[in-house]
PDB file of N, CA and C in Angstrom:
ATOM      1  N   UNK A  27     -18.953 -90.678 -21.351  1.00 51.00           N
ATOM      2  CA  UNK A  27     -18.864 -92.218 -21.192  1.00 51.00           C
ATOM      3  C   UNK A  27     -17.768 -92.179 -20.507  1.00 51.00           C
ATOM      4  N   UNK A  28     -17.960 -92.920 -19.265  1.00 55.00           N
ATOM      5  CA  UNK A  28     -16.897 -93.216 -18.400  1.00 55.00           C
ATOM      6  C   UNK A  28     -15.671 -94.170 -18.729  1.00 55.00           C
ATOM      7  N   UNK A  29     -14.436 -94.118 -18.168  1.00 55.00           N
ATOM      8  CA  UNK A  29     -13.564 -95.182 -18.766  1.00 55.00           C
ATOM      9  C   UNK A  29     -13.791 -96.595 -18.679  1.00 55.00           C
ATOM     10  N   UNK A  30     -14.715 -96.849 -17.770  1.00 53.00           N
ATOM     11  CA  UNK A  30     -15.176 -98.201 -17.403  1.00 53.00           C
ATOM     12  C   UNK A  30     -16.155 -98.666 -18.627  1.00 53.00           C
ATOM     13  N   UNK A  31     -17.048 -97.737 -19.240  1.00 50.00           N
ATOM     14  CA  UNK A  31     -17.902 -98.084 -20.050  1.00 50.00           C
ATOM     15  C   UNK A  31     -17.118 -97.805 -21.536  1.00 50.00           C
ATOM     16  N   UNK A  32     -16.235 -97.319 -21.591  1.00 49.00           N
ATOM     17  CA  UNK A  32     -15.229 -97.381 -22.767  1.00 49.00           C
ATOM     18  C   UNK A  32     -14.661 -98.822 -23.127  1.00 49.00           C
ATOM     19  N   UNK A  33     -14.161 -99.516 -21.856  1.00 54.00           N
ATOM     20  CA  UNK A  33     -13.364-100.506 -21.870  1.00 54.00           C
ATOM     21  C   UNK A  33     -14.264-101.868 -22.548  1.00 54.00           C
ATOM     22  N   UNK A  34     -15.538-101.386 -22.454  1.00 62.00           N
ATOM     23  CA  UNK A  34     -16.481-102.512 -22.726  1.00 62.00           C
ATOM     24  C   UNK A  34     -17.400-101.958 -24.017  1.00 62.00           C
ATOM     25  N   UNK A  35     -17.201-100.925 -24.467  1.00 69.00           N
ATOM     26  CA  UNK A  35     -17.731-100.338 -25.646  1.00 69.00           C
ATOM     27  C   UNK A  35     -16.961-101.310 -26.855  1.00 69.00           C
ATOM     28  N   UNK A  36     -17.943-101.992 -27.734  1.00 72.00           N
ATOM     29  CA  UNK A  36     -17.263-102.672 -28.872  1.00 72.00           C
ATOM     30  C   UNK A  36     -16.900-101.407 -29.892  1.00 72.00           C
ATOM     31  N   UNK A  37     -17.538-100.470 -30.014  1.00 91.00           N
ATOM     32  CA  UNK A  37     -16.894 -99.436 -30.975  1.00 91.00           C
ATOM     33  C   UNK A  37     -15.770 -98.573 -30.407  1.00 91.00           C
ATOM     34  N   UNK A  38     -15.059 -99.111 -29.470  1.00 95.00           N
ATOM     35  CA  UNK A  38     -13.772 -98.191 -28.878  1.00 95.00           C
ATOM     36  C   UNK A  38     -12.953 -99.500 -28.896  1.00 95.00           C
ATOM     37  N   UNK A  39     -11.720 -99.084 -29.675  1.00 96.00           N
ATOM     38  CA  UNK A  39     -10.415-100.312 -29.591  1.00 96.00           C
ATOM     39  C   UNK A  39      -9.129 -99.680 -29.078  1.00 96.00           C
ATOM     40  N   UNK A  40      -8.448-100.521 -28.836  1.00 97.00           N
ATOM     41  CA  UNK A  40      -7.041 -99.921 -28.574  1.00 97.00           C
ATOM     42  C   UNK A  40      -6.081 -99.812 -29.633  1.00 97.00           C
ATOM     43  N   UNK A  41      -5.529 -98.628 -29.839  1.00 98.00           N
ATOM     44  CA  UNK A  41      -4.519 -98.552 -30.991  1.00 98.00           C
ATOM     45  C   UNK A  41      -3.439 -97.886 -30.410  1.00 98.00           C
ATOM     46  N   UNK A  42      -2.441 -97.862 -31.226  1.00 98.00           N
ATOM     47  CA  UNK A  42      -0.833 -97.504 -30.824  1.00 98.00           C
ATOM     48  C   UNK A  42      -0.534 -96.215 -31.818  1.00 98.00           C
ATOM     49  N   UNK A  43      -0.065 -95.210 -31.031  1.00 98.00           N
ATOM     50  CA  UNK A  43       0.393 -93.923 -31.851  1.00 98.00           C
ATOM     51  C   UNK A  43       1.650 -93.719 -31.130  1.00 98.00           C
ATOM     52  N   UNK A  44       2.836 -93.944 -32.069  1.00 98.00           N
ATOM     53  CA  UNK A  44       4.052 -93.495 -31.466  1.00 98.00           C
ATOM     54  C   UNK A  44       4.597 -94.207 -30.323  1.00 98.00           C
ATOM     55  N   UNK A  45       4.006 -95.582 -30.261  1.00 97.00           N
ATOM     56  CA  UNK A  45       4.398 -96.740 -29.403  1.00 97.00           C
ATOM     57  C   UNK A  45       3.663 -96.327 -27.973  1.00 97.00           C
ATOM     58  N   UNK A  46       2.634 -95.474 -27.989  1.00 98.00           N
ATOM     59  CA  UNK A  46       1.830 -95.260 -26.898  1.00 98.00           C
ATOM     60  C   UNK A  46       0.486 -95.846 -27.021  1.00 98.00           C
ATOM     61  N   UNK A  47      -0.170 -96.714 -26.341  1.00 98.00           N
ATOM     62  CA  UNK A  47      -1.338 -97.152 -26.385  1.00 98.00           C
ATOM     63  C   UNK A  47      -2.622 -96.077 -25.965  1.00 98.00           C
ATOM     64  N   UNK A  48      -3.498 -96.050 -27.003  1.00 98.00           N
ATOM     65  CA  UNK A  48      -4.847 -95.178 -26.678  1.00 98.00           C
ATOM     66  C   UNK A  48      -5.976 -95.950 -26.925  1.00 98.00           C
ATOM     67  N   UNK A  49      -7.210 -95.390 -26.447  1.00 97.00           N
ATOM     68  CA  UNK A  49      -8.439 -96.058 -26.865  1.00 97.00           C
ATOM     69  C   UNK A  49      -9.086 -94.822 -27.878  1.00 97.00           C
ATOM     70  N   UNK A  50      -9.687 -95.437 -28.894  1.00 97.00           N
ATOM     71  CA  UNK A  50     -10.289 -94.593 -29.915  1.00 97.00           C
ATOM     72  C   UNK A  50     -11.603 -95.190 -30.405  1.00 97.00           C
ATOM     73  N   UNK A  51     -12.434 -94.355 -30.586  1.00 96.00           N
ATOM     74  CA  UNK A  51     -13.809 -95.148 -31.429  1.00 96.00           C
ATOM     75  C   UNK A  51     -13.378 -95.478 -32.837  1.00 96.00           C
ATOM     76  N   UNK A  52     -13.904 -96.809 -33.021  1.00 96.00           N
ATOM     77  CA  UNK A  52     -13.465 -97.115 -34.411  1.00 96.00           C
ATOM     78  C   UNK A  52     -13.924 -96.393 -35.410  1.00 96.00           C
ATOM     79  N   UNK A  53     -14.959 -95.359 -35.572  1.00 97.00           N
ATOM     80  CA  UNK A  53     -15.067 -94.416 -36.478  1.00 97.00           C
ATOM     81  C   UNK A  53     -14.654 -93.166 -35.845  1.00 97.00           C
ATOM     82  N   UNK A  54     -13.433 -92.603 -36.430  1.00 97.00           N
ATOM     83  CA  UNK A  54     -13.029 -91.324 -36.093  1.00 97.00           C
ATOM     84  C   UNK A  54     -12.488 -90.405 -37.075  1.00 97.00           C
ATOM     85  N   UNK A  55     -11.717 -89.193 -36.866  1.00 98.00           N
ATOM     86  CA  UNK A  55     -11.479 -88.512 -37.934  1.00 98.00           C
ATOM     87  C   UNK A  55      -9.831 -88.210 -37.811  1.00 98.00           C
ATOM     88  N   UNK A  56      -9.291 -87.861 -38.856  1.00 98.00           N
ATOM     89  CA  UNK A  56      -7.918 -87.706 -38.845  1.00 98.00           C
ATOM     90  C   UNK A  56      -7.497 -86.529 -37.872  1.00 98.00           C
ATOM     91  N   UNK A  57      -8.301 -85.654 -37.734  1.00 98.00           N
ATOM     92  CA  UNK A  57      -7.928 -84.709 -36.809  1.00 98.00           C
ATOM     93  C   UNK A  57      -8.054 -85.336 -35.300  1.00 98.00           C
ATOM     94  N   UNK A  58      -8.951 -86.207 -35.139  1.00 98.00           N
ATOM     95  CA  UNK A  58      -9.214 -86.637 -33.795  1.00 98.00           C
ATOM     96  C   UNK A  58      -7.867 -87.660 -33.455  1.00 98.00           C
ATOM     97  N   UNK A  59      -7.442 -88.154 -34.259  1.00 98.00           N
ATOM     98  CA  UNK A  59      -5.991 -89.104 -34.186  1.00 98.00           C
ATOM     99  C   UNK A  59      -4.891 -88.251 -33.771  1.00 98.00           C
ATOM    100  N   UNK A  60      -4.830 -87.168 -34.599  1.00 98.00           N
ATOM    101  CA  UNK A  60      -3.808 -85.995 -34.190  1.00 98.00           C
ATOM    102  C   UNK A  60      -3.801 -85.712 -32.951  1.00 98.00           C
ATOM    103  N   UNK A  61      -5.049 -85.286 -32.460  1.00 98.00           N
ATOM    104  CA  UNK A  61      -5.060 -84.804 -31.043  1.00 98.00           C
ATOM    105  C   UNK A  61      -4.954 -85.862 -30.329  1.00 98.00           C
ATOM    106  N   UNK A  62      -5.593 -87.057 -30.195  1.00 98.00           N
ATOM    107  CA  UNK A  62      -5.311 -88.302 -29.241  1.00 98.00           C
ATOM    108  C   UNK A  62      -3.903 -88.540 -29.195  1.00 98.00           C
ATOM    109  N   UNK A  63      -3.041 -88.724 -30.352  1.00 98.00           N
ATOM    110  CA  UNK A  63      -1.780 -88.969 -29.950  1.00 98.00           C
ATOM    111  C   UNK A  63      -0.684 -87.630 -29.938  1.00 98.00           C
ATOM    112  N   UNK A  64      -1.473 -86.667 -29.644  1.00 98.00           N
ATOM    113  CA  UNK A  64      -0.630 -85.251 -29.380  1.00 98.00           C
ATOM    114  C   UNK A  64       0.624 -85.186 -30.799  1.00 98.00           C
ATOM    115  N   UNK A  65       0.203 -85.224 -31.843  1.00 97.00           N
ATOM    116  CA  UNK A  65       1.214 -85.152 -33.045  1.00 97.00           C
ATOM    117  C   UNK A  65       1.700 -83.779 -33.060  1.00 97.00           C
ATOM    118  N   UNK A  66       2.825 -83.613 -33.039  1.00 96.00           N
ATOM    119  CA  UNK A  66       3.433 -82.200 -32.993  1.00 96.00           C
ATOM    120  C   UNK A  66       3.093 -81.265 -34.261  1.00 96.00           C
ATOM    121  N   UNK A  67       2.780 -80.116 -34.108  1.00 94.00           N
ATOM    122  CA  UNK A  67       2.951 -79.242 -35.376  1.00 94.00           C
ATOM    123  C   UNK A  67       3.769 -79.329 -36.320  1.00 94.00           C
ATOM    124  N   UNK A  68       3.528 -79.516 -37.339  1.00 95.00           N
ATOM    125  CA  UNK A  68       4.623 -79.713 -38.393  1.00 95.00           C
ATOM    126  C   UNK A  68       4.691 -81.231 -38.875  1.00 95.00           C
ATOM    127  N   UNK A  69       4.178 -82.233 -37.898  1.00 97.00           N
ATOM    128  CA  UNK A  69       4.278 -83.623 -38.490  1.00 97.00           C
ATOM    129  C   UNK A  69       3.064 -84.187 -38.915  1.00 97.00           C
ATOM    130  N   UNK A  70       3.605 -85.413 -39.594  1.00 97.00           N
ATOM    131  CA  UNK A  70       2.233 -86.045 -40.292  1.00 97.00           C
ATOM    132  C   UNK A  70       2.037 -87.455 -39.892  1.00 97.00           C
ATOM    133  N   UNK A  71       0.963 -87.809 -39.788  1.00 98.00           N
ATOM    134  CA  UNK A  71       0.797 -89.192 -39.179  1.00 98.00           C
ATOM    135  C   UNK A  71       0.286 -90.284 -40.411  1.00 98.00           C
ATOM    136  N   UNK A  72       0.912 -91.200 -39.875  1.00 97.00           N
ATOM    137  CA  UNK A  72       0.754 -92.583 -40.867  1.00 97.00           C
ATOM    138  C   UNK A  72       0.264 -93.777 -40.107  1.00 97.00           C
ATOM    139  N   UNK A  73      -0.610 -94.599 -40.880  1.00 97.00           N
ATOM    140  CA  UNK A  73      -0.973 -95.863 -40.449  1.00 97.00           C
ATOM    141  C   UNK A  73       0.031 -96.904 -41.030  1.00 97.00           C
ATOM    142  N   UNK A  74       0.456 -97.453 -40.111  1.00 97.00           N
ATOM    143  CA  UNK A  74       1.360 -98.597 -40.566  1.00 97.00           C
ATOM    144  C   UNK A  74       0.620 -99.634 -41.567  1.00 97.00           C
ATOM    145  N   UNK A  75       1.158-100.141 -42.890  1.00 94.00           N
ATOM    146  CA  UNK A  75       0.645-101.127 -43.513  1.00 94.00           C
ATOM    147  C   UNK A  75       1.638-102.305 -43.352  1.00 94.00           C
ATOM    148  N   UNK A  76       0.978-103.384 -43.504  1.00 89.00           N
ATOM    149  CA  UNK A  76       1.382-104.802 -43.609  1.00 89.00           C
ATOM    150  C   UNK A  76       2.324-104.963 -45.061  1.00 89.00           C
ATOM    151  N   UNK A  77       3.438-105.804 -44.802  1.00 88.00           N
ATOM    152  CA  UNK A  77       4.089-106.049 -46.207  1.00 88.00           C
ATOM    153  C   UNK A  77       4.802-104.982 -46.732  1.00 88.00           C
ATOM    154  N   UNK A  78       4.999-104.994 -47.968  1.00 90.00           N
ATOM    155  CA  UNK A  78       5.891-103.952 -48.671  1.00 90.00           C
ATOM    156  C   UNK A  78       4.904-102.561 -49.000  1.00 90.00           C
ATOM    157  N   UNK A  79       3.802-102.542 -49.079  1.00 91.00           N
ATOM    158  CA  UNK A  79       2.718-101.447 -49.237  1.00 91.00           C
ATOM    159  C   UNK A  79       3.349-100.429 -48.501  1.00 91.00           C
ATOM    160  N   UNK A  80       3.144 -99.211 -49.055  1.00 93.00           N
ATOM    161  CA  UNK A  80       3.398 -97.654 -48.598  1.00 93.00           C
ATOM    162  C   UNK A  80       2.675 -97.609 -47.333  1.00 93.00           C
ATOM    163  N   UNK A  81       3.097 -97.027 -46.165  1.00 95.00           N
ATOM    164  CA  UNK A  81       2.157 -96.683 -45.171  1.00 95.00           C
ATOM    165  C   UNK A  81       1.128 -95.460 -45.413  1.00 95.00           C
ATOM    166  N   UNK A  82       0.095 -95.654 -44.737  1.00 96.00           N
ATOM    167  CA  UNK A  82      -0.989 -94.595 -45.268  1.00 96.00           C
ATOM    168  C   UNK A  82      -0.632 -93.370 -44.645  1.00 96.00           C
ATOM    169  N   UNK A  83      -0.824 -92.442 -45.198  1.00 97.00           N
ATOM    170  CA  UNK A  83      -0.872 -91.009 -44.635  1.00 97.00           C
ATOM    171  C   UNK A  83      -2.331 -90.673 -44.242  1.00 97.00           C
ATOM    172  N   UNK A  84      -2.490 -90.097 -42.942  1.00 97.00           N
ATOM    173  CA  UNK A  84      -3.598 -89.590 -42.458  1.00 97.00           C
ATOM    174  C   UNK A  84      -3.604 -88.255 -42.383  1.00 97.00           C
ATOM    175  N   UNK A  85      -4.677 -87.614 -43.143  1.00 97.00           N
ATOM    176  CA  UNK A  85      -5.093 -86.241 -43.060  1.00 97.00           C
ATOM    177  C   UNK A  85      -5.411 -85.663 -41.773  1.00 97.00           C
ATOM    178  N   UNK A  86      -4.813 -84.621 -41.360  1.00 97.00           N
ATOM    179  CA  UNK A  86      -5.225 -83.884 -40.190  1.00 97.00           C
ATOM    180  C   UNK A  86      -6.374 -83.085 -40.660  1.00 97.00           C
ATOM    181  N   UNK A  87      -7.579 -83.471 -40.667  1.00 98.00           N
ATOM    182  CA  UNK A  87      -8.640 -82.873 -41.002  1.00 98.00           C
ATOM    183  C   UNK A  87     -10.068 -83.664 -40.541  1.00 98.00           C
ATOM    184  N   UNK A  88     -11.180 -83.541 -41.113  1.00 98.00           N
ATOM    185  CA  UNK A  88     -12.344 -84.199 -40.522  1.00 98.00           C
ATOM    186  C   UNK A  88     -12.729 -85.367 -41.435  1.00 98.00           C
ATOM    187  N   UNK A  89     -11.634 -85.882 -42.428  1.00 97.00           N
ATOM    188  CA  UNK A  89     -11.992 -87.001 -43.181  1.00 97.00           C
ATOM    189  C   UNK A  89     -12.311 -88.166 -42.240  1.00 97.00           C
ATOM    190  N   UNK A  90     -13.163 -89.027 -42.618  1.00 97.00           N
ATOM    191  CA  UNK A  90     -13.495 -90.250 -41.477  1.00 97.00           C
ATOM    192  C   UNK A  90     -12.420 -91.191 -41.828  1.00 97.00           C
ATOM    193  N   UNK A  91     -11.951 -91.583 -40.670  1.00 97.00           N
ATOM    194  CA  UNK A  91     -10.944 -92.824 -40.446  1.00 97.00           C
ATOM    195  C   UNK A  91     -11.627 -94.023 -39.688  1.00 97.00           C
ATOM    196  N   UNK A  92     -11.530 -95.300 -40.473  1.00 97.00           N
ATOM    197  CA  UNK A  92     -11.809 -96.353 -39.457  1.00 97.00           C
ATOM    198  C   UNK A  92     -10.787 -96.980 -39.203  1.00 97.00           C
ATOM    199  N   UNK A  93     -10.571 -97.208 -37.688  1.00 97.00           N
ATOM    200  CA  UNK A  93      -9.605 -97.853 -37.049  1.00 97.00           C
ATOM    201  C   UNK A  93     -10.145 -99.263 -36.624  1.00 97.00           C
ATOM    202  N   UNK A  94      -8.929 -99.969 -36.369  1.00 96.00           N
ATOM    203  CA  UNK A  94      -9.208-101.470 -35.957  1.00 96.00           C
ATOM    204  C   UNK A  94      -8.516-101.863 -34.733  1.00 96.00           C
ATOM    205  N   UNK A  95      -8.506-102.742 -34.172  1.00 96.00           N
ATOM    206  CA  UNK A  95      -8.027-102.913 -32.468  1.00 96.00           C
ATOM    207  C   UNK A  95      -6.458-103.240 -33.182  1.00 96.00           C
ATOM    208  N   UNK A  96      -5.633-102.771 -32.324  1.00 96.00           N
ATOM    209  CA  UNK A  96      -4.146-103.003 -32.069  1.00 96.00           C
ATOM    210  C   UNK A  96      -3.584-102.313 -33.567  1.00 96.00           C
ATOM    211  N   UNK A  97      -4.110-101.571 -34.045  1.00 97.00           N
ATOM    212  CA  UNK A  97      -3.674-100.852 -35.545  1.00 97.00           C
ATOM    213  C   UNK A  97      -2.400 -99.855 -34.667  1.00 97.00           C
ATOM    214  N   UNK A  98      -1.342 -99.626 -35.732  1.00 98.00           N
ATOM    215  CA  UNK A  98      -0.301 -98.658 -35.165  1.00 98.00           C
ATOM    216  C   UNK A  98      -0.260 -97.635 -36.324  1.00 98.00           C
ATOM    217  N   UNK A  99       0.185 -96.537 -35.680  1.00 98.00           N
ATOM    218  CA  UNK A  99       0.279 -95.282 -36.266  1.00 98.00           C
ATOM    219  C   UNK A  99       1.482 -94.720 -35.613  1.00 98.00           C
ATOM    220  N   UNK A 100       2.154 -93.743 -36.431  1.00 98.00           N
ATOM    221  CA  UNK A 100       3.208 -93.289 -36.216  1.00 98.00           C
ATOM    222  C   UNK A 100       3.350 -91.826 -36.940  1.00 98.00           C
ATOM    223  N   UNK A 101       4.055 -90.912 -36.082  1.00 97.00           N
ATOM    224  CA  UNK A 101       4.211 -89.630 -36.692  1.00 97.00           C
ATOM    225  C   UNK A 101       5.488 -89.323 -37.184  1.00 97.00           C
ATOM    226  N   UNK A 102       5.723 -88.453 -38.335  1.00 96.00           N
ATOM    227  CA  UNK A 102       7.099 -88.311 -38.610  1.00 96.00           C
ATOM    228  C   UNK A 102       7.123 -86.660 -39.410  1.00 96.00           C
ATOM    229  N   UNK A 103       8.245 -86.132 -39.521  1.00 94.00           N
ATOM    230  CA  UNK A 103       8.309 -84.698 -39.882  1.00 94.00           C
ATOM    231  C   UNK A 103       7.579 -84.729 -41.289  1.00 94.00           C
ATOM    232  N   UNK A 104       6.747 -83.355 -41.572  1.00 82.00           N
ATOM    233  CA  UNK A 104       6.101 -83.410 -42.631  1.00 82.00           C
ATOM    234  C   UNK A 104       6.950 -82.973 -43.921  1.00 82.00           C
ATOM    235  N   UNK A 105       7.959 -82.489 -43.580  1.00 72.00           N
ATOM    236  CA  UNK A 105       8.984 -82.157 -44.503  1.00 72.00           C
ATOM    237  C   UNK A 105      10.404 -82.566 -44.363  1.00 72.00           C
ATOM    238  N   UNK A 106      11.001 -83.386 -45.177  1.00 61.00           N
ATOM    239  CA  UNK A 106      12.181 -84.130 -44.828  1.00 61.00           C
ATOM    240  C   UNK A 106      13.187 -83.555 -45.789  1.00 61.00           C
ATOM    241  N   UNK A 107      14.365 -83.282 -45.416  1.00 61.00           N
ATOM    242  CA  UNK A 107      15.352 -82.588 -46.016  1.00 61.00           C
ATOM    243  C   UNK A 107      16.345 -83.483 -45.917  1.00 61.00           C
ATOM    244  N   UNK A 108      16.759 -84.401 -47.047  1.00 61.00           N
ATOM    245  CA  UNK A 108      17.939 -85.353 -47.016  1.00 61.00           C
ATOM    246  C   UNK A 108      19.295 -84.464 -47.068  1.00 61.00           C
ATOM    247  N   UNK A 109      19.805 -84.845 -46.094  1.00 62.00           N
ATOM    248  CA  UNK A 109      21.330 -84.525 -46.043  1.00 62.00           C
ATOM    249  C   UNK A 109      21.467 -82.974 -44.942  1.00 62.00           C
ATOM    250  N   UNK A 110      20.072 -82.491 -44.340  1.00 56.00           N
ATOM    251  CA  UNK A 110      19.936 -81.321 -43.795  1.00 56.00           C
ATOM    252  C   UNK A 110      20.099 -80.080 -44.598  1.00 56.00           C
ATOM    253  N   UNK A 111      19.954 -78.957 -43.964  1.00 53.00           N
ATOM    254  CA  UNK A 111      19.815 -77.832 -44.382  1.00 53.00           C
ATOM    255  C   UNK A 111      21.351 -76.934 -44.702  1.00 53.00           C
ATOM    256  N   UNK A 112      22.260 -77.701 -44.220  1.00 47.00           N
ATOM    257  CA  UNK A 112      23.683 -77.149 -44.193  1.00 47.00           C
ATOM    258  C   UNK A 112      24.844 -77.621 -45.339  1.00 47.00           C
ATOM    259  N   UNK A 113      23.840 -78.393 -46.403  1.00 41.00           N
ATOM    260  CA  UNK A 113      24.686 -78.896 -47.219  1.00 41.00           C
ATOM    261  C   UNK A 113      25.006 -77.705 -48.507  1.00 41.00           C
TER     262      UNK A 113
END
């Protein structure tokens, strides 16, 4: 599929991963989102949730993920150590 065809395909939407816009099929996988957003090894991907709800973690595997136009995702270190390792 060419870039021009993707722009007019109703099954391809614009999403944002780490403040960069990408085009993604509306039906994709977690692994495809990690690859699309160039998520660094050891990082996890999250879908931003509106309001006070917890952001949704996205598994880096073949689990099906439905994305919607203009959704935002971000990556974060998979293991967070409060205070660092030098405490």
